[in-house]
Structure formats: C-alpha cells, structure tokens
Tab-separated table of C-alpha atoms and ligand atoms in Angstrom:
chain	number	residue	atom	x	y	z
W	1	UNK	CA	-15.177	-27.873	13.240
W	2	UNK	CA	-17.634	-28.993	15.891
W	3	UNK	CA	-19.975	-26.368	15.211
W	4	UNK	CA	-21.007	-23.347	12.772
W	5	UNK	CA	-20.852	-20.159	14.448
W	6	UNK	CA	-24.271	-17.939	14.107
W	7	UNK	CA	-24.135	-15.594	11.389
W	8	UNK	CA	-26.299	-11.913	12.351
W	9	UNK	CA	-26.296	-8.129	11.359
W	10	UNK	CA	-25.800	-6.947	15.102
W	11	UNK	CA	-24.101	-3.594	15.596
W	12	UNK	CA	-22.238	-4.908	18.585
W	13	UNK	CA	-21.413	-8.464	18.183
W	14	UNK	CA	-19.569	-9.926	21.195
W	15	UNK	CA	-19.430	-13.515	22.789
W	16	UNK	CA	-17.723	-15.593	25.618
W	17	UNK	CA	-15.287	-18.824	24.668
W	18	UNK	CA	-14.771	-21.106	27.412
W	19	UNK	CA	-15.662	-24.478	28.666
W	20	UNK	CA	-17.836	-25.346	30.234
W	21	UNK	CA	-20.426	-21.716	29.988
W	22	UNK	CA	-23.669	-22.793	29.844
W	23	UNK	CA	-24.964	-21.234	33.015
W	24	UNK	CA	-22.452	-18.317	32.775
W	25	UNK	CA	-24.049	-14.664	33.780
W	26	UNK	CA	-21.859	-12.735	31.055
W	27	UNK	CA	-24.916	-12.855	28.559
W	28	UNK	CA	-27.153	-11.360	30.845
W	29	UNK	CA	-24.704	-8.705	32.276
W	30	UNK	CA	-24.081	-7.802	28.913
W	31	UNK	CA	-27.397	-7.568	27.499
W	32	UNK	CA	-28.245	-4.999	30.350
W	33	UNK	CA	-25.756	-2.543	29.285
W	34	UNK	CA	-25.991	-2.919	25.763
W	35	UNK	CA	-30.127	-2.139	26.610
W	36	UNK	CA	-28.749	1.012	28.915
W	37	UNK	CA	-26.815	2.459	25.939
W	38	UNK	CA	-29.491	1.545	23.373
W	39	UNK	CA	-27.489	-0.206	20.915
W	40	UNK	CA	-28.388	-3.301	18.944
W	41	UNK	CA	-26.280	-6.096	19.874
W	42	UNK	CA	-25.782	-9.278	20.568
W	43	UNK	CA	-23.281	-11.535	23.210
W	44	UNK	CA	-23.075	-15.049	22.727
W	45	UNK	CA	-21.616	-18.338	23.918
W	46	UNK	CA	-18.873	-20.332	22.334
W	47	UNK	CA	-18.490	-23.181	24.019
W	48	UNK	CA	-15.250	-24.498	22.184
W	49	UNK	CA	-12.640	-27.178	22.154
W	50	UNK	CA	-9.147	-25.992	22.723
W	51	UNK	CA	-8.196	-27.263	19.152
W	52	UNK	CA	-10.984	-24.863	17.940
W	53	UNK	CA	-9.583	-21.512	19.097
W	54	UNK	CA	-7.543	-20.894	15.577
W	55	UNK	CA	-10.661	-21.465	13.643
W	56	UNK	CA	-12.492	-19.285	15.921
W	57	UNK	CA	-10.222	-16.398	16.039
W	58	UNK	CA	-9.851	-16.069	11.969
W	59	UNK	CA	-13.798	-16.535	12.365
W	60	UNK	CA	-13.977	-13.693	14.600
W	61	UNK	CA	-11.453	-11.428	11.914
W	62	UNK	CA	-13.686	-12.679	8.769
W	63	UNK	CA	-17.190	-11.552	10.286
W	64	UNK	CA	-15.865	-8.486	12.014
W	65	UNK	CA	-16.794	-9.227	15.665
W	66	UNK	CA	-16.052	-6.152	18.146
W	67	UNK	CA	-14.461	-8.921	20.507
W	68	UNK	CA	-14.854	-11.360	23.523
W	69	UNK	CA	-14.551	-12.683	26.350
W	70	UNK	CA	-12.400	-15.627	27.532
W	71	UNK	CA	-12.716	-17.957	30.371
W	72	UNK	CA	-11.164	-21.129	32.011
W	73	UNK	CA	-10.243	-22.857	30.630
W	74	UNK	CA	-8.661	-20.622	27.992
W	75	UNK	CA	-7.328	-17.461	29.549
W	76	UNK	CA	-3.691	-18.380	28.847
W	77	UNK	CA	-4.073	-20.945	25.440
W	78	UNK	CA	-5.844	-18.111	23.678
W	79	UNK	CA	-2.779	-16.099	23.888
W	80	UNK	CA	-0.635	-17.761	21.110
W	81	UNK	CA	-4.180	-16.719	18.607
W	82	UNK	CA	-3.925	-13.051	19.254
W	83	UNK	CA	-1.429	-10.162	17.831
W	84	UNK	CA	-1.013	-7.962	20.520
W	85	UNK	CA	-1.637	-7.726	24.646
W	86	UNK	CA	-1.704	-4.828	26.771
W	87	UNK	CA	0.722	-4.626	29.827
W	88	UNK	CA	-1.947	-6.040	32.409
W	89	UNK	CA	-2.566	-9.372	29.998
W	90	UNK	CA	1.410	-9.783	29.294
W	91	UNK	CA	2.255	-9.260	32.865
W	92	UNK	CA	-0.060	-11.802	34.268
W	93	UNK	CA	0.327	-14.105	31.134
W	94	UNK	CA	-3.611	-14.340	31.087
W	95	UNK	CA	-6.345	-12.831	28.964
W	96	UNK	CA	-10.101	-12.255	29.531
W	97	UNK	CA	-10.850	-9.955	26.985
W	98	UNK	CA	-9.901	-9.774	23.530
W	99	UNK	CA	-11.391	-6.277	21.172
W	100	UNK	CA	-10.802	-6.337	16.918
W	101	UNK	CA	-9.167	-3.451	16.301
W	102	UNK	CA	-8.002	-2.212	12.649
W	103	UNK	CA	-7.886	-5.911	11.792
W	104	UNK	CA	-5.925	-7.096	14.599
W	105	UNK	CA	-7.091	-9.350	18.127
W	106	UNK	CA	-5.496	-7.196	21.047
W	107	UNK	CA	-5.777	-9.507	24.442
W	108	UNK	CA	-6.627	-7.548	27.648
W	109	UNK	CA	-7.496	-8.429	31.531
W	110	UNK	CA	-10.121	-6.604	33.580
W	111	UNK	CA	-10.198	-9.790	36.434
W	112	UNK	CA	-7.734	-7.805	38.684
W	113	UNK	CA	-9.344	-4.011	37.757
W	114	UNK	CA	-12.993	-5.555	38.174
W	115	UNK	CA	-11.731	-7.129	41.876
W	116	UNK	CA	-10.533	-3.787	42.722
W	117	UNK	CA	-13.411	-1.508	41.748
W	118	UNK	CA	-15.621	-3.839	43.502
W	119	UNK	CA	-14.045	-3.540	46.596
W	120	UNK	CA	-13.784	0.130	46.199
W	121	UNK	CA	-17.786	-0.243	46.016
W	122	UNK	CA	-18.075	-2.275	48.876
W	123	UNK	CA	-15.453	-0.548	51.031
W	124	UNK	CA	-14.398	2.896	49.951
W	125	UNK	CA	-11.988	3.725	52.786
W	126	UNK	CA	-10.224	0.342	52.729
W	127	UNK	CA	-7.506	2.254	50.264
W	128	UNK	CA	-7.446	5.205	52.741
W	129	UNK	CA	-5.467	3.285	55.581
W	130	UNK	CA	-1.912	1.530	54.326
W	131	UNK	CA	0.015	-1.165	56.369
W	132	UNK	CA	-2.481	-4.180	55.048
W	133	UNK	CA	-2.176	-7.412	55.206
W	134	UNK	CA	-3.661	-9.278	51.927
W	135	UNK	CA	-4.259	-13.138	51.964
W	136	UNK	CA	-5.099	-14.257	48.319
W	137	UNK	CA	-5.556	-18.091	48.105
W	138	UNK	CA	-5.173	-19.394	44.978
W	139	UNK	CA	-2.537	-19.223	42.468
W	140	UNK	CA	-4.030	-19.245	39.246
W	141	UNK	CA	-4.829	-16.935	36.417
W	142	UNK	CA	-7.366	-15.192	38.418
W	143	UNK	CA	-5.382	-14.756	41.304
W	144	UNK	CA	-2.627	-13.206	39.596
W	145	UNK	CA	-4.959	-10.579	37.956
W	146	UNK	CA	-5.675	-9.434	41.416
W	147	UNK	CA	-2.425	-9.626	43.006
W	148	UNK	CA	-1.006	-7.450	39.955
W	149	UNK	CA	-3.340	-4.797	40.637
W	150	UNK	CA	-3.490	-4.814	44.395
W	151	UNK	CA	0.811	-4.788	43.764
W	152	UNK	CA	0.173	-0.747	43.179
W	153	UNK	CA	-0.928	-0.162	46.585
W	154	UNK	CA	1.338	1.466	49.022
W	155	UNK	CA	2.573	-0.299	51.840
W	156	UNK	CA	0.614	-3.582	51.386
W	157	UNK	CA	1.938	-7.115	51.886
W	158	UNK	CA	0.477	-9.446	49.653
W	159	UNK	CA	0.643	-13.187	50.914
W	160	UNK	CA	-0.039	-16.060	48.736
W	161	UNK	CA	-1.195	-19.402	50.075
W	162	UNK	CA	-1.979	-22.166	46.982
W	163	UNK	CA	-1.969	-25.776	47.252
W	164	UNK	CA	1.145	-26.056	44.849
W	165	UNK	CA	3.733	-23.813	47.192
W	166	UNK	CA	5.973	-23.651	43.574
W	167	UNK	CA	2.656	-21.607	41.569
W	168	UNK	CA	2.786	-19.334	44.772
W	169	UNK	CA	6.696	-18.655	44.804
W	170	UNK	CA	6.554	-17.850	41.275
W	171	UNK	CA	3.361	-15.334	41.609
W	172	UNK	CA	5.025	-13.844	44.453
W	173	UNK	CA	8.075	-13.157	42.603
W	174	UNK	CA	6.201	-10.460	40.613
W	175	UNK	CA	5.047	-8.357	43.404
W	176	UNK	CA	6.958	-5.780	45.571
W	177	UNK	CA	6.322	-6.930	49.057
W	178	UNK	CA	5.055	-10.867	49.579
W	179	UNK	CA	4.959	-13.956	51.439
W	180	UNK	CA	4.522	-17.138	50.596
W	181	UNK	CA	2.259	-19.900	53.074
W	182	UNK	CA	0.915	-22.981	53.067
W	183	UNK	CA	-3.099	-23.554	52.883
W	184	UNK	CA	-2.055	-25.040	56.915
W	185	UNK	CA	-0.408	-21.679	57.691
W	186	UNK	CA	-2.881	-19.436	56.267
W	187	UNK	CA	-5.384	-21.084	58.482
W	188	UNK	CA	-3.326	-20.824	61.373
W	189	UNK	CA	-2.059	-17.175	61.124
W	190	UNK	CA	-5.611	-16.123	59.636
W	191	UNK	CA	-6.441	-13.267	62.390
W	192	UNK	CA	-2.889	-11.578	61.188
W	193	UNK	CA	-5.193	-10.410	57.440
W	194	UNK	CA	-7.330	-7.597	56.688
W	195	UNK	CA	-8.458	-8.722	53.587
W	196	UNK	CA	-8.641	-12.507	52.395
W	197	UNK	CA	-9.409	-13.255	48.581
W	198	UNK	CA	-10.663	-16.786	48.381
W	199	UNK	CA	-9.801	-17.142	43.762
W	200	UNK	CA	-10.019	-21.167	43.990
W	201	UNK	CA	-12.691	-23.385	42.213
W	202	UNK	CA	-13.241	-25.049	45.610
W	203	UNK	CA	-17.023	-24.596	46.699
W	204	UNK	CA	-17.894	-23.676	43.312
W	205	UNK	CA	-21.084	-25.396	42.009
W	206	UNK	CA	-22.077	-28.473	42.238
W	207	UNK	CA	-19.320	-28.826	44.846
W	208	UNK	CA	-20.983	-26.786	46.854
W	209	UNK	CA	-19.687	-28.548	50.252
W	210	UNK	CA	-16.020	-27.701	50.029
W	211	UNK	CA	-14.150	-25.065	51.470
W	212	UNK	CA	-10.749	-24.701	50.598
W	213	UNK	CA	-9.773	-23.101	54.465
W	214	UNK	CA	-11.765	-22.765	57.715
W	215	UNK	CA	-11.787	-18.961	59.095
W	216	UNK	CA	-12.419	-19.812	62.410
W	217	UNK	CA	-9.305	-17.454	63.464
W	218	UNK	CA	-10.443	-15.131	60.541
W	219	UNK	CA	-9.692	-10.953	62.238
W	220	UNK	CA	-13.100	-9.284	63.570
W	221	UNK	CA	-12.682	-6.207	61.066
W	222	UNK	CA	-11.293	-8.608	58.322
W	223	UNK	CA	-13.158	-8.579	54.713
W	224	UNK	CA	-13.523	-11.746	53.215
W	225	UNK	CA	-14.400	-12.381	49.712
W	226	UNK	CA	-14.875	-15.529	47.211
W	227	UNK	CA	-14.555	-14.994	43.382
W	228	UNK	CA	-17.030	-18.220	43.564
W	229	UNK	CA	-20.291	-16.538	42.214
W	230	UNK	CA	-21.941	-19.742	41.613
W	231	UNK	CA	-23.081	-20.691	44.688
W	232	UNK	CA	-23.651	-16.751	45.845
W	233	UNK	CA	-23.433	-17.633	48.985
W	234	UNK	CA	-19.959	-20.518	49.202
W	235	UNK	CA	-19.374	-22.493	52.234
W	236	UNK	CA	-16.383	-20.376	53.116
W	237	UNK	CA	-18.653	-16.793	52.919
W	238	UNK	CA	-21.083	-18.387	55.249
W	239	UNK	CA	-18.898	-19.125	57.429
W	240	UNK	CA	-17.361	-15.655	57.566
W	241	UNK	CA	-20.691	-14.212	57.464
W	242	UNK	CA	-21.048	-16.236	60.838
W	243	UNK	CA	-17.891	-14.821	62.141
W	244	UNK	CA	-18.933	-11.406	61.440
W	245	UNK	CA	-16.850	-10.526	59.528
W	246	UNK	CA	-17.468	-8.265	55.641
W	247	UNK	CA	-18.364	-10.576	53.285
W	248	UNK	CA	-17.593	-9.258	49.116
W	249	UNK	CA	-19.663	-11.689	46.557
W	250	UNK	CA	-18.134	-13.565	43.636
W	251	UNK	CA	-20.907	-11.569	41.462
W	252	UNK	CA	-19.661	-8.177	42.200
W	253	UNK	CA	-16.326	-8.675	41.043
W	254	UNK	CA	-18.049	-10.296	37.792
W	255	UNK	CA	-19.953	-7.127	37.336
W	256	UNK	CA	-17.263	-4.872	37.680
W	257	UNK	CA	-14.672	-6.867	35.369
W	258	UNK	CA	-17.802	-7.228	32.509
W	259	UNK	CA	-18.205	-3.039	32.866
W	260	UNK	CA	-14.870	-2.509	32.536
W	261	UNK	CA	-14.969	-5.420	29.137
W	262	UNK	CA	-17.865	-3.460	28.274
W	263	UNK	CA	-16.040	-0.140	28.264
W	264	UNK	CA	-12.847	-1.496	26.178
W	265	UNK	CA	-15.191	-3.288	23.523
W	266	UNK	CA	-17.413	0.178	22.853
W	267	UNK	CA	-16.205	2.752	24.804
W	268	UNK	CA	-19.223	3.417	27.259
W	269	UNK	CA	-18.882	2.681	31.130
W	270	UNK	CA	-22.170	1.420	32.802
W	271	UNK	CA	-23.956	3.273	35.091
W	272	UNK	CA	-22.917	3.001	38.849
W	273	UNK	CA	-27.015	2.535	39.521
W	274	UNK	CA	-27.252	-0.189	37.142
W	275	UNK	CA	-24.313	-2.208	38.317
W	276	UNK	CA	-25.542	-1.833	41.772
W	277	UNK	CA	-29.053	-3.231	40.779
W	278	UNK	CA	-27.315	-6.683	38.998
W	279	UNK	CA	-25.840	-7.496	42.301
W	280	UNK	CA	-28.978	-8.911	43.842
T	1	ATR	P1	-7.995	-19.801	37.131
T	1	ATR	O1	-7.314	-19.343	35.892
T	1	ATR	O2	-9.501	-19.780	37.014
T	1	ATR	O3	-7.540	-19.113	38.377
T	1	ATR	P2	-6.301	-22.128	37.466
T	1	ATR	O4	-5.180	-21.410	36.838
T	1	ATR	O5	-6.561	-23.541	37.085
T	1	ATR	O6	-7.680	-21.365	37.264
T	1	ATR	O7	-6.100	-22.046	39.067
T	1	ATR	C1	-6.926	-22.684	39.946
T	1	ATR	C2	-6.470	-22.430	41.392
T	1	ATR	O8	-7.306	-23.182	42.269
T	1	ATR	C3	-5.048	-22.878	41.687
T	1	ATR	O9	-4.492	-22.033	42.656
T	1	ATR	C4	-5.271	-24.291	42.251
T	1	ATR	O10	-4.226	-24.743	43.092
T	1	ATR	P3	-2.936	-25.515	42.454
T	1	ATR	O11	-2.029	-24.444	41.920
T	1	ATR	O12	-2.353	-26.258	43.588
T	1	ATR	O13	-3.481	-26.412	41.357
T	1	ATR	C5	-6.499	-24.051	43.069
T	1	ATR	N1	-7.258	-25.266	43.348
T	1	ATR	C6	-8.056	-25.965	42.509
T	1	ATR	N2	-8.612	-27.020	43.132
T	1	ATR	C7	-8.155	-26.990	44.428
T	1	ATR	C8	-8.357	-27.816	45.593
T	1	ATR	N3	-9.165	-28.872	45.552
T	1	ATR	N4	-7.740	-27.457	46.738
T	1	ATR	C9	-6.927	-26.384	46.796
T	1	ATR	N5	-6.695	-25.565	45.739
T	1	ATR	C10	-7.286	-25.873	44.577
C-alpha cells in the first residue's frame, strides 16, 4: 500500500480515485453543495495505482464511506471491485460514481445525464425541434455516456468520428440511428451537424495547442462543445467561438454530472442558482 488513507468523523465522507487528480475541480464543486445543504463533510483525493483499487474498495466498506467518484483512468478497471451497477454504468461498461449502500459498492454514471442537463441549461429548446444531426468525437468512456443518453432522443442521428474507426463501429452498434466517420470526414462534412461534442483529451492541459479537428466548415446555428474543462477556453472552442457559432464549456457538464453524484450519494439536488454561479 502506497499510502494510508485519512481517517475522520465526517458525516458525509466522499472522495475521487483517479490518476492523475491533483488539480481536479470535484473537491471544490463538492464542498459548495455540501456548504448549501449544511452538512459536515468531507471529499477527498485518492490518487491511486491501479493495483490499489481492491485495497481501496474494502477500505471504503471498513470505514463506511457514503461513496466516490471515479476518473480516467479507472472508469472501467473499477468495475470488477464493485457488487452491483445500474443500467446506465452496465450499458456503457463505465463507472463514475460508486454509493455504499447496506454494505454493498453499487457503480453508477452521471457523465452522459450531466452532458445532457447542461445542454438543457445552455439551450432549452434544442430538445424541442427533432431531425438532428449529432457529431460526438471521441470514442471513449466519456463519449459513450453521452451517446447512451442522447440515444433516447427522437429522431436524432448520432455520428461517431474517433481516431480508431473499430472503437466507433462498436459504440455505434449500441445506438438506434448512427454513422460512423473518419476524423477526415467529420471535418469535411462538418456544416451537415447541429451539435458537435468534442469528448477527446486533445487540447486538454498542458497540451493546450492541439485540436483534434478544424471547424472551419462548422454550421452557423451549430453548438459546439468540449468536455476539455482544463483549458476553459480549448483551441477547438476558440475557434468556434470565432466562427460564431454556441460554444458549451467542459465545466458545465462537470457541474451538472457532480449535482447529479451529489444527489445519488445523499439525496439532495443543488440549487439551479448555485450551479449557475460555479460556472464562471
Ligand atoms: P475517456 O474514458 O476519458 O473517454 P478513453 O477511453 O481513453 O478516455 O478515450 C479517449 C478518447 O480520446 C478516444 O476516443 C481516443 O481515440 P482512440 O480510440 O483512437 O484511442 C481519443 N484520443 C486520445 N488522444 C487522441 C489524439 N491524439 N487524436 C485523436 N483522438 C485521440
């Protein structure tokens, strides 16, 4: 074991594993709503090897934890430590959110839920109008959180362009009306998408000069959003911020998936005001 974890008498004692988290905003999200609902607590950071997540979860068990979050890299190895996932986490084969209940770890996933109640924030009557056209680039474990819950829209086409074409074919499988393109053709055909969800590292910090496509053909009434929160403001949303075009920050899905952890750990939902005030 590379390292003790803290012992405390907290009321609400929740945490983060990944690697690396140093500078991740989870602890301060948290602490705000915990300070909203007036309830001692306390969210900390695990930073853990992957050989460390049995000792940690029997840890977690043995001190009576209410739960935790994961991140990358650990949203799918975590799975094999847990006794039970809801249908979101077993569909998309990913966790991000794990509660102690009666004893047992039950894995959850709020990525996809906290995408989409951000963009209902940011653009209310996007969901009014069908017939969209959805770009997500990425294939990953965040990706398929948000393709899984955009899937319940009506009449939406969800394409998929990822680097590895095989990681797209087999996330499009899963969803009711898709498409599969290359990072080339999703560039090329870019004015053909209403909304385009960049869920890549690329452009994340300190690779802050990357961009994983150019929008240059991006639609005029086209939102485009990065799950990138670290920089706030990537390459590829200042570029579509010079197109024009709506621009959704990495931080406001963040928000919206740590409410909705928030709200499975102790049963209280943040306040709309306060959610809207951690965006800046
Ligand atoms: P997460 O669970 O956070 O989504 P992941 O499962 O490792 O992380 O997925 C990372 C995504 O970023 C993948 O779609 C990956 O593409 P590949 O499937 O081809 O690996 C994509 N990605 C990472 N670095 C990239 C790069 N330099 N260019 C293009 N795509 C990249």
């Amino acid at each position: 074991m590379k390292q003790s974890f803290k012992r405390n008498d907290y009321m609400y004692r929740l945490g983060l594993i990944g690697n690396p988290i140093k500078h991740s905003k989870s602890p301060e999200l948290h602490k705000q709503f915990l300070k909203e609902f007036n309830v001692r607590g306390a969210y900390e950071l695990y930073e853990l090897l992957e050989i460390e997540l049995g000792t940690f979860t029997e840890w977690v068990k043995r001190e009576g934890l209410l739960g935790f979050n994961v991140t990358v890299p650990y949203k799918e190895a975590i799975i094999p430590h847990l006794d039970r996932l809801d249908f979101f986490a077993k569909e998309m084969n990913a966790v991000n959110t794990v509660k102690l209940m009666n004893g047992e770890l039950v894995g959850y996933n709020t990525d996809g839920i906290g995408y989409m109640e951000a963009l209902r924030q940011f653009k209310p009557d996007f969901f009014d109008h069908t017939n969209k056209e959805i770009l997500i680039i990425g294939a990953g474990g965040a990706a398929k959180g948000i393709a899984l819950a955009l899937n319940g829209l009506e009449n939406t086409t969800i394409n998929i362009a990822n680097r590895t074409e095989e990681r797209a074919l087999e996330l499009a499988k899963k969803l009711k009306k898709s498409h599969v393109y290359s990072l080339e053709e999703a560039e090329r055909y870019l004015e053909t998408f209403d909304l385009i969800i960049q869920t890549t590292t690329v452009g994340m910090q300190p690779n802050i000069d990357e961009q994983v496509i150019r929008l240059n053909r991006v639609k005029p009434t086209a939102i485009v959003s990065d799950i990138v929160y670290q920089p706030k403001w990537t390459k590829f949303l200042k570029q579509a911020n010079a197109q024009g075009v709506y621009v959704l920050f990495g931080i406001d899905m963040l928000i919206y998936q740590a409410a909705k952890s928030f709200e499975i750990w102790t049963g209280h939902r943040p306040n709309e005001k306060l959610l809207e005030s951690l965006k800046e």
